[in-house]
Structures are given as structure tokens and as C-alpha cells.
Coordinates of C-alpha atoms and ligand atoms in Angstrom, one line a residue:
M243 CA -48.8 58.5 196.8
C244 CA -50.6 57.7 200.2
G245 CA -54.2 58.3 200.3
I246 CA -56.2 60.1 202.9
I247 CA -59.8 60.1 203.8
G248 CA -62.0 61.9 206.3
Y249 CA -65.7 61.8 207.3
I250 CA -67.9 64.0 209.5
G251 CA -71.7 63.4 209.7
D252 CA -74.2 60.8 211.2
K253 CA -73.1 57.7 209.4
C254 CA -70.7 55.1 210.8
A255 CA -67.4 56.7 210.0
A256 CA -65.3 53.6 210.1
D257 CA -67.4 52.0 207.3
I258 CA -67.0 55.1 205.1
L259 CA -63.4 55.4 205.8
I260 CA -62.6 51.8 204.9
S261 CA -64.8 52.0 201.7
G262 CA -62.9 55.1 200.8
L263 CA -59.5 53.6 201.5
S264 CA -60.3 50.6 199.3
H265 CA -60.8 53.1 196.4
L266 CA -57.5 54.8 197.3
E267 CA -55.6 51.5 197.5
Y268 CA -53.9 52.5 194.0
R269 CA -52.1 55.2 195.8
G270 CA -50.3 52.9 198.2
Y271 CA -50.9 49.7 199.9
D272 CA -48.2 48.9 202.4
S273 CA -50.0 49.9 205.7
S274 CA -53.2 51.7 206.8
G275 CA -55.0 53.1 209.7
V276 CA -57.9 55.1 210.9
A277 CA -58.7 57.5 213.9
L278 CA -62.2 57.6 215.1
M279 CA -63.6 60.2 217.4
H280 CA -66.3 59.5 219.9
G281 CA -67.2 61.9 222.5
S282 CA -63.9 63.5 223.2
E283 CA -61.8 60.4 222.8
I284 CA -59.9 59.3 219.7
D285 CA -59.3 55.7 218.9
I286 CA -56.6 54.7 216.5
Y287 CA -56.5 51.3 214.7
K288 CA -53.5 50.6 212.4
A289 CA -52.1 47.6 210.4
S290 CA -49.1 46.9 208.3
G291 CA -49.7 45.2 204.9
K292 CA -52.8 45.4 202.8
L293 CA -55.9 47.2 203.8
I294 CA -57.6 43.8 204.5
N295 CA -55.4 43.5 207.7
L296 CA -57.0 46.7 208.9
I297 CA -60.4 45.5 207.9
E298 CA -59.9 42.4 210.1
I299 CA -58.9 44.4 213.2
L300 CA -61.9 46.5 212.8
K301 CA -64.4 43.6 212.5
T302 CA -63.3 42.5 216.1
K303 CA -63.9 46.1 217.3
K304 CA -67.1 46.7 215.8
A305 CA -69.1 47.4 219.0
V306 CA -66.6 50.4 219.7
T307 CA -66.1 51.6 216.2
S308 CA -69.6 51.6 214.9
I309 CA -70.7 54.4 217.3
S310 CA -68.3 57.0 215.8
N311 CA -69.4 59.4 213.2
I312 CA -66.1 61.4 212.7
G313 CA -63.0 60.0 211.6
I314 CA -59.8 60.2 209.3
G315 CA -57.9 57.4 207.6
H316 CA -55.0 56.8 205.6
I317 CA -53.3 54.3 203.2
R318 CA -49.5 54.5 203.0
W319 CA -46.7 54.1 200.4
A320 CA -43.7 54.4 202.5
T321 CA -41.2 57.2 202.2
H322 CA -39.8 57.6 205.6
G323 CA -39.5 54.5 207.6
L324 CA -40.4 50.9 206.9
P325 CA -44.0 50.0 206.2
T326 CA -44.6 48.8 209.9
T327 CA -47.6 49.4 212.1
A328 CA -45.8 52.0 214.2
N329 CA -45.0 54.0 211.0
A330 CA -48.6 53.7 209.7
H331 CA -50.8 56.8 209.9
P332 CA -52.6 58.3 211.9
H333 CA -49.8 59.9 214.0
T334 CA -50.4 61.7 217.3
C335 CA -48.7 64.1 219.5
T336 CA -47.1 63.2 222.8
C337 CA -50.2 63.4 224.9
K338 CA -52.3 61.9 222.0
S339 CA -54.8 64.9 222.1
L340 CA -54.0 65.6 218.3
T341 CA -54.2 63.0 215.5
L342 CA -53.3 63.5 211.8
V343 CA -53.0 61.8 208.6
H344 CA -50.8 63.2 206.0
N345 CA -49.9 62.7 202.1
G346 CA -46.7 64.1 200.9
I347 CA -43.0 64.6 202.2
I348 CA -41.9 67.1 204.9
E349 CA -38.6 68.1 203.6
N350 CA -37.3 70.1 206.8
Y351 CA -38.6 67.2 209.1
Q352 CA -34.9 66.8 210.6
E353 CA -34.6 70.5 211.5
L354 CA -38.2 70.6 213.0
K355 CA -37.7 67.4 214.9
E356 CA -34.6 69.0 216.8
D357 CA -36.6 71.9 218.0
L358 CA -39.7 69.5 218.9
L359 CA -37.2 67.2 220.9
K360 CA -36.1 70.3 222.8
E361 CA -39.7 71.0 223.8
G362 CA -39.9 67.4 225.2
C363 CA -41.9 65.7 222.4
I364 CA -41.8 62.0 222.5
F365 CA -41.7 60.4 219.0
R366 CA -42.9 56.9 218.3
S367 CA -42.1 56.4 214.6
E368 CA -39.7 57.1 211.9
T369 CA -41.9 59.1 209.9
D370 CA -41.6 62.8 208.6
T371 CA -45.6 62.9 209.4
E372 CA -45.1 62.5 213.1
I373 CA -43.4 65.7 213.2
A374 CA -46.3 67.5 211.9
A375 CA -48.4 66.0 214.5
H376 CA -46.2 67.4 217.2
L377 CA -45.8 70.7 215.5
I378 CA -49.5 71.4 215.1
A379 CA -49.9 70.3 218.8
S380 CA -47.2 72.6 219.7
E381 CA -48.8 75.6 218.0
Y382 CA -52.2 74.6 219.7
G383 CA -50.6 74.8 222.9
K384 CA -50.1 78.5 222.1
T385 CA -53.4 79.3 220.6
L386 CA -55.9 76.7 221.8
D387 CA -57.4 76.8 218.4
L388 CA -57.1 73.9 215.9
L389 CA -57.5 76.2 212.7
E390 CA -54.9 78.8 213.9
A391 CA -52.4 75.9 215.1
M392 CA -52.6 74.4 211.5
Q393 CA -52.3 77.8 210.0
N394 CA -49.2 78.6 212.1
A395 CA -47.6 75.1 211.6
V396 CA -48.0 74.8 207.9
K397 CA -45.9 78.2 207.5
K398 CA -43.0 76.4 209.2
I399 CA -43.1 73.3 207.0
K400 CA -41.2 72.9 203.7
G401 CA -42.3 70.2 201.2
A402 CA -45.5 68.8 200.0
F403 CA -48.6 67.9 202.3
A404 CA -52.4 67.2 202.3
F405 CA -53.2 67.0 206.1
C406 CA -56.3 65.9 207.9
A407 CA -56.3 66.6 211.7
I408 CA -58.6 66.1 214.7
H409 CA -58.3 67.1 218.1
K410 CA -60.0 65.9 221.4
N411 CA -60.7 69.4 222.5
E412 CA -62.5 70.3 219.4
P413 CA -64.3 67.1 218.6
D414 CA -66.8 68.6 216.1
K415 CA -64.4 69.3 213.3
I416 CA -61.6 68.1 210.9
V417 CA -59.1 70.6 210.0
V418 CA -57.3 70.2 206.6
A419 CA -54.4 72.0 204.7
K420 CA -52.9 71.3 201.3
R421 CA -49.7 72.2 199.4
N422 CA -48.6 70.2 196.4
A423 CA -50.7 67.1 197.1
P424 CA -54.3 66.6 196.1
L425 CA -57.3 67.2 198.4
V426 CA -61.0 67.3 197.5
L427 CA -63.8 68.0 199.9
G428 CA -67.1 66.1 199.1
V429 CA -70.1 68.3 200.0
G430 CA -72.9 66.3 201.5
N431 CA -76.3 67.1 203.2
G432 CA -75.6 67.2 207.0
E433 CA -72.3 65.4 206.4
N434 CA -69.0 66.1 204.6
Y435 CA -66.0 64.1 203.2
I436 CA -62.4 64.7 202.6
A437 CA -60.3 62.5 200.2
S438 CA -57.1 62.5 198.2
D439 CA -59.3 61.5 195.1
I440 CA -62.6 61.3 193.9
P441 CA -63.3 57.5 193.7
A442 CA -63.1 57.4 197.5
I443 CA -66.3 59.6 198.0
I444 CA -68.0 59.4 194.5
E445 CA -70.6 56.9 195.9
Y446 CA -71.8 59.4 198.4
T447 CA -71.7 62.7 196.8
K448 CA -71.1 64.3 193.4
K449 CA -70.5 67.9 194.8
A450 CA -66.8 68.8 195.4
I451 CA -64.6 71.6 196.6
Y452 CA -61.0 71.4 195.4
L453 CA -58.7 72.7 197.8
S454 CA -55.9 74.8 196.3
D455 CA -52.3 75.0 197.6
Y456 CA -51.7 77.0 200.7
Q457 CA -55.4 76.8 201.8
V458 CA -56.6 75.5 205.1
G459 CA -60.1 74.3 205.7
V460 CA -62.3 73.7 208.7
I461 CA -64.9 70.9 208.1
T462 CA -67.9 70.4 210.3
K463 CA -71.0 68.3 209.8
N464 CA -73.0 71.3 208.2
D465 CA -70.2 73.6 207.0
I466 CA -67.1 73.8 205.2
K467 CA -64.9 77.0 205.7
I468 CA -61.9 77.6 203.6
Y469 CA -59.1 80.3 204.3
D470 CA -56.5 81.4 202.1
E471 CA -52.7 81.7 202.7
K472 CA -53.3 85.1 204.6
G473 CA -56.1 83.6 206.8
K474 CA -58.9 85.2 204.9
L475 CA -62.1 83.3 204.7
I476 CA -62.8 82.7 200.9
P477 CA -66.2 81.7 199.3
N478 CA -66.7 78.1 198.5
K479 CA -66.6 77.0 194.9
I480 CA -68.5 74.1 194.4
E481 CA -68.0 71.8 191.4
Y482 CA -69.5 68.5 190.1
M483 CA -67.2 65.4 190.2
P484 CA -66.7 64.1 186.6
F485 CA -67.1 60.2 187.4
E486 CA -69.8 57.8 188.1
A487 CA -69.5 55.0 190.8
M488 CA -69.9 52.4 188.2
A489 CA -66.5 53.4 186.8
I490 CA -64.8 52.1 189.8
S491 CA -66.3 48.4 189.5
K492 CA -64.6 45.5 187.9
L493 CA -67.9 44.6 186.1
G494 CA -67.1 41.0 186.2
Y495 CA -63.5 41.0 185.0
K496 CA -61.0 39.3 187.3
H497 CA -58.8 42.5 187.5
F498 CA -59.3 46.1 186.7
M499 CA -56.2 45.7 184.3
I500 CA -57.9 43.5 182.1
K501 CA -61.2 45.3 182.2
E502 CA -59.2 48.6 181.2
I503 CA -57.4 46.8 178.3
H504 CA -60.8 45.8 177.0
E505 CA -62.2 49.3 177.3
Q506 CA -59.6 50.6 174.8
S507 CA -61.8 50.6 171.8
D508 CA -64.3 52.8 173.4
V509 CA -61.5 55.0 174.7
V510 CA -60.5 55.6 171.1
R511 CA -64.1 56.2 170.2
N512 CA -64.5 58.9 172.9
N513 CA -61.3 60.5 172.1
L514 CA -62.2 61.0 168.4
Q515 CA -65.6 62.4 169.1
G516 CA -66.0 65.6 167.8
K517 CA -62.5 66.1 166.7
L518 CA -62.2 63.7 163.8
I519 CA -65.4 63.6 161.8
E520 CA -64.3 62.3 158.4
H521 CA -61.2 61.5 156.7
N522 CA -61.4 64.5 154.3
K523 CA -62.4 67.2 157.1
P524 CA -59.8 69.1 159.3
I525 CA -59.2 68.0 162.8
K526 CA -61.1 70.1 165.2
L527 CA -59.2 70.7 168.6
D528 CA -61.1 73.4 170.3
D529 CA -59.0 72.3 173.6
F530 CA -55.8 73.5 171.9
K531 CA -55.5 77.3 172.4
L532 CA -52.6 78.3 170.1
S533 CA -53.7 80.3 167.1
S534 CA -52.6 79.3 163.6
S535 CA -50.1 82.2 163.4
D536 CA -48.6 81.1 166.8
I537 CA -48.4 77.7 165.7
K538 CA -46.5 78.8 162.6
K539 CA -44.1 80.6 164.9
L540 CA -43.2 77.4 167.0
S541 CA -39.4 76.7 166.8
R542 CA -39.5 73.6 169.1
I543 CA -41.8 71.3 171.1
Q544 CA -40.7 69.8 174.5
I545 CA -42.7 66.8 175.8
I546 CA -42.1 66.1 179.5
A547 CA -43.7 63.1 181.2
C548 CA -42.7 60.0 183.4
G549 CA -43.1 56.3 182.8
T550 CA -45.8 55.1 180.3
S551 CA -46.8 58.8 179.6
L552 CA -43.1 59.3 178.5
H553 CA -43.4 56.3 176.1
A554 CA -46.6 58.0 174.6
G555 CA -44.4 61.1 174.3
L556 CA -42.0 59.2 172.2
V557 CA -44.7 58.2 169.7
G558 CA -45.7 61.8 169.8
K559 CA -42.2 62.9 168.8
Y560 CA -42.2 60.6 165.7
I561 CA -45.6 61.7 164.4
I562 CA -45.3 65.5 165.2
E563 CA -41.9 65.7 163.7
K564 CA -43.0 64.0 160.6
Y565 CA -46.3 65.7 160.0
A566 CA -45.7 69.2 161.6
G567 CA -42.0 69.6 160.7
I568 CA -41.2 70.9 164.3
P569 CA -38.2 69.5 166.3
V570 CA -39.5 67.6 169.4
D571 CA -37.4 66.7 172.4
V572 CA -38.9 64.1 174.8
E573 CA -37.6 64.0 178.3
A574 CA -38.2 62.4 181.5
S575 CA -39.7 65.2 183.9
S576 CA -37.3 64.1 186.7
E577 CA -34.3 65.0 184.3
Y578 CA -35.7 68.0 182.9
I579 CA -36.1 69.7 186.3
Y580 CA -32.3 69.5 187.0
R581 CA -30.7 71.2 183.9
E582 CA -30.6 74.4 182.1
T583 CA -33.5 73.9 179.6
I584 CA -33.9 76.1 176.7
A585 CA -37.6 77.2 176.2
D586 CA -39.1 80.6 175.1
K587 CA -42.3 81.9 173.9
N588 CA -41.9 80.3 170.6
T589 CA -41.7 76.8 172.5
L590 CA -44.7 74.5 173.0
V591 CA -44.4 72.4 176.2
I592 CA -46.5 69.4 176.4
G593 CA -46.9 67.7 179.7
I594 CA -48.5 64.2 179.5
S595 CA -49.8 62.6 182.6
Q596 CA -52.5 60.0 183.3
S597 CA -53.0 61.3 186.8
G598 CA -52.1 65.0 186.4
E599 CA -50.6 64.8 190.0
T600 CA -47.0 63.4 189.1
A601 CA -44.7 65.5 191.2
D602 CA -41.8 65.4 188.8
T603 CA -44.0 66.5 185.9
I604 CA -45.7 69.3 187.9
T605 CA -42.5 70.7 189.1
A606 CA -41.0 70.7 185.5
I607 CA -44.1 72.4 184.2
K608 CA -44.0 75.0 186.9
Q609 CA -40.4 75.7 186.1
V610 CA -40.9 76.1 182.3
K611 CA -44.1 78.2 182.8
E612 CA -41.9 80.9 184.0
K613 CA -40.2 81.1 180.5
K614 CA -43.6 82.1 178.9
S615 CA -43.9 79.0 176.6
H616 CA -47.4 77.7 175.9
I617 CA -48.2 74.8 178.2
A618 CA -50.5 72.0 176.8
I619 CA -51.4 69.3 179.2
I620 CA -52.6 66.0 177.9
T621 CA -54.2 64.1 180.9
N622 CA -56.9 61.8 182.0
R623 CA -57.8 64.0 185.0
A624 CA -59.2 67.3 183.9
D625 CA -59.5 68.0 187.5
S626 CA -56.0 67.6 188.4
T627 CA -53.1 69.9 189.6
M628 CA -51.5 69.7 186.2
A629 CA -54.7 70.5 184.4
R630 CA -54.9 73.6 186.4
L631 CA -51.4 74.7 185.2
A632 CA -52.5 74.3 181.5
D633 CA -52.8 76.9 179.0
S634 CA -54.3 74.4 176.6
L635 CA -55.9 71.4 178.5
I636 CA -56.3 68.4 176.3
P637 CA -58.3 65.8 178.4
V638 CA -58.0 62.2 177.0
N639 CA -61.2 61.1 178.4
A640 CA -60.2 57.4 179.2
G641 CA -62.4 57.2 182.3
I642 CA -61.0 56.5 185.6
E643 CA -58.1 54.0 185.5
V644 CA -57.7 52.0 188.7
S645 CA -55.0 49.4 187.8
V646 CA -51.5 50.8 188.7
A647 CA -50.3 49.6 185.4
A648 CA -51.5 52.2 182.8
T649 CA -53.2 50.6 179.8
K650 CA -56.2 52.4 178.4
S651 CA -54.7 55.9 179.4
Y652 CA -51.7 55.1 177.3
M653 CA -54.0 54.5 174.3
A654 CA -55.9 57.6 175.0
Q655 CA -52.6 59.6 175.1
L656 CA -51.6 58.1 171.9
I657 CA -54.7 59.1 170.1
S658 CA -54.5 62.6 171.5
L659 CA -51.1 62.9 170.1
Y660 CA -52.1 61.6 166.7
L661 CA -54.9 64.3 166.6
L662 CA -52.4 67.0 167.8
A663 CA -49.9 66.1 165.0
I664 CA -52.3 66.2 162.4
Y665 CA -53.9 69.4 163.7
L666 CA -50.5 71.0 163.7
N667 CA -49.9 69.9 160.1
E668 CA -53.2 71.4 159.2
A669 CA -52.8 74.6 161.0
K670 CA -49.4 75.1 159.3
G671 CA -51.0 74.5 156.0
I672 CA -48.4 71.9 155.1
K673 CA -49.4 70.3 151.8
E674 CA -46.9 67.3 152.1
Y675 CA -48.5 64.2 153.4
K676 CA -52.1 65.4 152.4
E677 CA -53.0 61.8 151.1
E678 CA -51.2 60.1 153.8
I679 CA -52.9 62.0 156.5
A680 CA -56.4 61.3 154.9
R681 CA -55.5 57.6 155.0
L682 CA -54.3 57.9 158.6
K683 CA -57.5 59.7 159.5
Q684 CA -59.6 56.9 158.0
E685 CA -57.5 54.4 159.9
L686 CA -58.2 56.0 163.1
I687 CA -61.8 56.0 162.6
E688 CA -61.6 52.3 161.9
L689 CA -59.2 51.6 164.8
P690 CA -61.9 50.8 167.5
N691 CA -63.2 48.0 165.3
K692 CA -59.6 46.6 164.9
I693 CA -59.1 46.8 168.4
E694 CA -62.3 44.8 169.1
A695 CA -61.1 42.3 166.5
L696 CA -57.9 42.0 168.3
L697 CA -59.4 41.5 171.7
E698 CA -62.0 38.9 170.5
N699 CA -59.7 36.2 170.6
T700 CA -56.7 36.2 172.9
S701 CA -56.1 32.5 173.1
E702 CA -52.9 32.6 171.3
I703 CA -51.5 35.4 173.5
Q704 CA -52.6 33.3 176.6
R705 CA -50.8 30.2 175.1
V706 CA -47.6 32.1 174.5
A707 CA -47.8 33.8 178.1
K708 CA -48.0 30.4 179.7
K709 CA -45.2 29.1 177.4
Y710 CA -42.8 31.9 178.5
S711 CA -44.0 32.5 182.1
S712 CA -41.1 30.8 183.7
Y713 CA -38.3 32.8 181.8
K714 CA -36.6 35.4 184.1
N715 CA -35.5 37.8 181.5
F716 CA -36.7 39.1 178.2
I717 CA -35.5 41.6 175.5
Y718 CA -38.1 43.6 173.6
I719 CA -36.9 45.0 170.2
A720 CA -38.4 47.3 167.7
R721 CA -37.5 50.2 165.4
G722 CA -39.0 53.5 164.2
I723 CA -42.2 54.3 165.8
N724 CA -42.7 51.1 167.7
L725 CA -39.5 51.6 169.6
A726 CA -41.7 53.4 172.2
T727 CA -44.0 50.2 172.0
A728 CA -41.1 47.9 172.9
L729 CA -40.2 50.2 175.9
E730 CA -43.7 50.4 177.1
G731 CA -44.3 46.7 176.6
A732 CA -41.3 45.8 178.6
L733 CA -42.3 48.3 181.4
K734 CA -45.8 46.5 181.6
L735 CA -44.2 43.1 181.9
K736 CA -41.7 44.5 184.8
E737 CA -44.3 46.2 186.7
I738 CA -46.6 43.4 187.1
S739 CA -44.8 40.1 186.8
Y740 CA -41.3 41.5 188.2
I741 CA -39.6 39.8 185.2
N742 CA -36.5 41.6 184.0
A743 CA -37.8 42.9 180.5
T744 CA -35.6 45.4 178.6
G745 CA -36.7 47.4 175.4
Y746 CA -34.2 48.1 172.9
G747 CA -34.0 49.7 169.4
A748 CA -33.4 46.5 167.3
G749 CA -30.5 48.1 165.5
E750 CA -28.8 48.5 168.9
L751 CA -28.7 44.9 169.8
K752 CA -25.5 44.2 168.1
H753 CA -23.9 47.3 169.9
G754 CA -23.9 45.4 173.2
P755 CA -27.2 43.7 174.3
I756 CA -26.6 40.7 171.9
A757 CA -23.9 39.6 174.5
M758 CA -26.8 38.4 176.7
L759 CA -28.5 36.4 174.1
D760 CA -28.7 32.5 174.5
E761 CA -31.6 30.0 174.7
N762 CA -32.6 31.5 178.0
M763 CA -33.2 34.9 176.8
P764 CA -36.2 35.2 174.8
V765 CA -36.5 38.1 172.4
L766 CA -39.7 39.6 171.5
A767 CA -39.6 41.6 168.1
I768 CA -42.3 44.1 167.0
L769 CA -42.2 44.3 163.1
N770 CA -44.8 46.0 161.1
T771 CA -44.7 46.3 157.4
G772 CA -43.1 49.8 156.6
I773 CA -39.7 51.2 156.2
V774 CA -37.8 49.2 159.0
Y775 CA -39.6 45.8 158.5
D776 CA -36.7 44.2 156.7
K777 CA -34.3 45.9 159.1
V778 CA -36.1 44.4 162.2
L779 CA -36.2 41.1 160.4
S780 CA -32.4 40.9 159.9
N781 CA -32.1 42.0 163.7
C782 CA -34.2 38.9 164.4
E783 CA -31.9 36.8 162.3
E784 CA -29.1 37.9 164.4
A785 CA -30.8 36.9 167.7
R786 CA -31.9 33.6 166.1
A787 CA -28.1 32.9 165.3
R788 CA -27.5 33.2 169.0
Q789 CA -30.3 30.5 169.9
A790 CA -32.6 33.0 171.4
K791 CA -36.2 32.1 171.4
L792 CA -37.9 34.5 169.2
I793 CA -41.5 35.9 169.6
G794 CA -42.8 38.0 166.7
V795 CA -45.6 40.5 166.9
T796 CA -46.6 41.5 163.5
N797 CA -49.3 42.4 160.9
Y798 CA -47.7 40.3 158.2
I799 CA -45.2 37.5 157.6
S800 CA -44.2 35.6 154.7
E801 CA -44.2 31.7 154.5
K802 CA -40.3 31.9 154.3
D803 CA -39.9 34.1 157.3
R804 CA -42.4 32.3 159.4
A805 CA -39.9 29.7 160.4
L806 CA -37.6 32.1 162.0
F807 CA -40.0 32.5 164.9
D808 CA -40.8 30.3 167.7
D809 CA -44.1 32.0 168.1
L810 CA -46.0 34.6 166.2
I811 CA -48.8 36.8 167.4
M812 CA -50.6 38.5 164.5
I813 CA -52.3 41.9 164.8
P814 CA -55.0 43.3 162.3
D815 CA -53.5 45.0 159.4
A816 CA -52.4 48.3 160.3
S817 CA -49.9 51.1 158.9
D818 CA -46.7 51.4 160.3
I819 CA -47.6 54.8 161.8
L820 CA -50.7 53.7 163.6
S821 CA -49.4 50.1 164.5
P822 CA -48.3 51.3 167.9
A823 CA -52.0 51.4 169.0
L824 CA -52.6 47.7 168.2
N825 CA -49.2 46.3 169.1
I826 CA -49.3 47.7 172.6
I827 CA -52.5 45.7 173.2
V828 CA -50.7 42.5 172.4
L829 CA -48.0 43.5 174.8
Q830 CA -50.4 44.6 177.6
L831 CA -52.2 41.2 177.2
L832 CA -48.9 39.4 177.3
A833 CA -47.8 41.1 180.4
Y834 CA -51.3 40.5 182.1
Y835 CA -51.5 36.8 181.3
I836 CA -48.0 36.1 182.4
A837 CA -48.6 38.0 185.6
E838 CA -51.9 36.3 186.1
Y839 CA -50.4 32.9 185.4
L840 CA -47.7 33.5 188.0
G841 CA -50.2 34.6 190.4
K842 CA -49.1 38.1 191.0
D843 CA -51.1 40.9 192.5
V844 CA -51.9 42.5 189.0
D845 CA -53.6 45.6 189.9
Q846 CA -51.5 46.5 193.0
P847 CA -47.9 45.4 192.0
R848 CA -45.4 45.6 194.9
N849 CA -43.7 49.0 195.5
L850 CA -45.7 50.9 193.0
A851 CA -48.3 53.5 193.3
K852 CA -50.8 54.9 190.8
S853 CA -50.0 58.5 191.4
V854 CA -46.5 59.3 192.2
T855 CA -46.8 62.6 194.2
V856 CA -43.2 62.7 195.5
E857 CA -40.2 63.8 193.5
Ligands
M6R1165 O1 -49.9 59.8 186.1 P1 -48.6 59.8 185.0 O2 -48.9 59.4 183.8 O3 -47.9 61.1 185.3 O4 -47.7 58.8 185.8 C1 -46.5 58.5 185.4 C2 -45.9 57.0 185.8 O5 -45.8 57.2 187.1 C3 -46.8 56.0 185.2 O6 -47.1 56.0 183.9 C4 -46.1 54.6 185.6 O7 -45.0 54.4 184.9 C5 -47.2 53.6 185.5 N1 -47.1 52.7 186.7 C6 -47.2 52.8 184.3 O8 -47.9 51.6 184.2

């Protein structure tokens, strides 16, 4: 969380920093600030609240801010200290010669602060970041060199950081450092850029240098110099950034979330391309590097992920266990880290992450990597930290996802897991399910058209959203493979409308949650024709008998059963096994329209950030 940006060149730095921060808002949006260098002076502007507040301040100072061509900026997601102006970055040292922005958490900040207080430093905020400003300034006092000061300071810091620092005495450079937080350098012509993520700079350059952990860099107008942990200068490795500026525009939609929901048919098409050609041909998965003989030796699979990606993992468990016959555990990364997990060379560990930067998942993957298990990473960011840890990198190609609530990336993760499950089945030469798998492949090929049919007319979902938008609590129920859909649908509603929605296995209702049911607790049931259809229907009867309002999401309902429901949302016909890919779209839309109807900030819900880079 938190986004940082830097610019050095001939253009108006303030404009570039603000434009960059607006593309980093998904990383945090509780306060922001910029520091602009002109001559050997540094001016700092900060504001609490949304970025617009900082923009308003800068408008009134245009005459001063427009002359600066060097600057750093920050958008914050508070960890230490309230989201006030005082706690907003940039932070400075006592004499305000050094100014810095930071993404990450300094774990030993208390300890460092005690030493710095003894040196006479004056603290002006409650943040851990300010400690770094004082520490680097203290080192600068010894070396009178910003690069060396940064190199010495980061050796004393425990935790995660991406730093951008400027100093009045060296006004022609920005010094950066990174450990366990993303940082990309944009290479321009007579200008250079620094950012937490590509969208912030993609409109200016496509050339990038990705800083690695423990590296420190010096960026000037015409040069980028990167040093390794030992201080040795290393050659620059320039890569091309994988996105187009177009991808970060709303293209006429009111919110990114609804645009991204509508992109899901193309996301499926992209994902299937080159992998699933015809229903009677084997899946091609060149990204997956385990040989057939290694696959046959696999004794277990562990899926590690958080939030929405964790829910995709639950669908993955269901289909991999069924088609590949390998036991699968799915666990939240934050829990996986703090227990003795059993994994060895015959374990396949699958990390799933939209951003590829989720700190809990990165830590879990690093931990299990030592056990020699094969690590497959399913991610939407092939340029991410997690991608770099992969033995098999499976990019999901959903295109950049801006809305904090994940939608199309979930769809892309599901498709990757369907393909992987079938691939494992075929690699193991399992004869069982041959016909079912051929049908599933055909259905996957037809899925984009079904998604388009579903999205063509959303008026019924909008009507239901409006009808239920005043309820304060919801229960979502499902069984089997759609249990994950219930959990994910409830998470979507919570995230963007702040309504308390909880997903349960429908069979669990009677073991406790049923106590909460009355006319004020709507129950949304997902029922798809298949082995659990009748069971879920019985669970709906139980809810109905407690006077709960019932919303059904289904591909089929008999005339007789129709009367059980207050409202019914039909999806195009689908097999039970593939129905999560259609049902979830209904739940995404329901959450979206409820939040929109309530006037919530759909793309930037309170307290959340798109990329959770703290444990
Ligand atoms: O980038 P990741 O997929 O690793 O992120 C995991 C969760 O933080 C994320 O899915 C979160 O739950 C989203 N806000 C879901 O909409």
C-alpha cells in the first residue's frame, strides 16, 4: 500500500507527480503530498483526504510549483498514525534539508527513534517513515553524500521499504532504495521517472528498470545508476512495460469496476488463447514447467492466497481434486506463514495473486521455497515480485485492474485453474472423466458468449439491487463448487457497500446462522442444477420458514419451486462445474448496483487498498 512517484527532467514536475498519483490512488487514498525542488529549495505540499484536496492546494500555488522540474510524491494508506496532514508524506529531517517518501513499514522504528532522539532530532509526525528521513540525514552528516547516506541507512532498517529521497545540497538527483516493496524506474529521454507501479508513468515511457530488493539507485535527468547490496555498480536492465495507457481509462463507464465486469468475456478469450484450441485436443500449458513424470509424483498441492484470490483457490481445490486426483489444501497466506506446514519436493505450491505484491503471500511463498516444492504463481502481473519467485509463472492476462474490488482478475484466475486442473488430468493420463472433460472444454470455449448474453441485460439485477439496498445484513448460501462463489459474492458486497454480508455453506445454515434469520435478513441462494441442487433448495425452504426474504441465482427453476423465492435471477444454462464463472458475475453486478445506488465510492472503498504490501 501507499504509492510513490518521482520525476526529474525538464517538464513541470507537479503535473507529472499529480497525474502519477492519480493512477496510484488504488494503492491508498487517505492523504497525499509532493515535494518540489527548485534551485536548492524544497517546497512541500500535503493534504489529508483524497488526492483532490492536494490538487486544490497546488492550484492556488501554480506560480511557484510550475517552475520545478524535480519532485517526489506520495499517496498514503495509513499504517502508523492517523491519516492527518502532519502524517502525510513527504517527511523531512530536523533541518528540512532532506525530504523523503516511503512505501512499506519500518519494523524497528521505535529502536531507531530512541537513538535519533538522543542525537537531538525533532519529530513532527507519528509515522515510521519520519524515522527514515532523520536516519538518512544523520548518515548524510557523516558522509556528505546522499547515495552513501542511503546505502548506510538502509542497512540499519528492518522491514519493507521503497524510498525516494531528495537533498537540498544535491539538487540534481533523486536517490531510491527498495526492499520488499515495488519500485519501477521509467527511462525517458533527458528525463526519468520513479513509481510504485507502471500505470503512474506508462503515458510517458514504455521503458522500465525494475529495481530489485537491496538495490539503491541514483536518478538524474540523463542517467540512472543502480548499486547492489555491496555497493557495486550494476548494469541497467531495461525492459518494456506490458500495458497501454488506454488500459487505465474508464472508456465511458461510470466506474472502473463496471468497466472491468464488462471486460470478462474478453478476459476468458485471452486466457484460453493458445491453451484450449478444441474440445478434443489436450490443453497446452507451456507456462507450467513440471514434466509429466514430476506431475505423476505429486503427492499434494497447497494453494496459498488472500481475499478474492483465496476464493478462486477454493474453486481450484474442487476441480483439481476431482480431475487430477491430487489432495489440495487451500489456505490464507497470513495463516500459512505462522505454522509448521508440511511440504516437500513432491508438493506443488500454487500462489494466486492479482497484484503479485501481496506481502502475506510473498512471505508464504518465500518460506515454502526453501522446502524445494515447485512454486507455480497465478498472477495478473507478470512483472511482479511474486512472478519473480515462480518456478512456473502462469500469467492470467486480465489486463490492468484499477478498481479496488477484484472482478475480472477473479474470472481470469478461475479460467487458469480450470485449464490447470484439466492439464494435470491429461498429464497424468487419467482416463476417468474423459467425456466430461471434453464437454467442459467445449463449455469453456462457449463461456465468453454466455458471459456476453448475461451482461447484455442487467435490468433485473439492477431492480433487485435497488429493492434490497436498504437492508443492513445479508446471508449468501451455496454448496459444492459454488460455496466459493457465495464467499466471494459476499466479500464484494461488504467491500464496496459496507453492508454486512456473510457467505455460508448452505448445509451449515441449520448449525447456527439460522438463528439470525427473520424478515430483516435476506438470504441469497446460489443453486445450479447438479448434485447439490435439491439440497440447496431444501436449505432455501428452511430459510423461508423463518420468514427470510429469498433471492435465488440459478440456471433452472421449476414452476413449482419458483414461488419459494421473492426474487430470481437467471443465468445462462451452465454445468455445475463451470457455473461459478457465471454466478459470480451476477453477484459482482448486485454488489456494484447496490453500492452505486447507495452513492458509495465504488472504485475506492474506504480503508482498502488494491495492493496489500504489508503483512
Ligand atoms: O493482489 P491479491 O490478489 O494478492 O490481493 C488479495 C486481496 O487483497 C484482494 O483479493 C482483496 O480481497 C480485494 N480487495 C478483493 O476485491
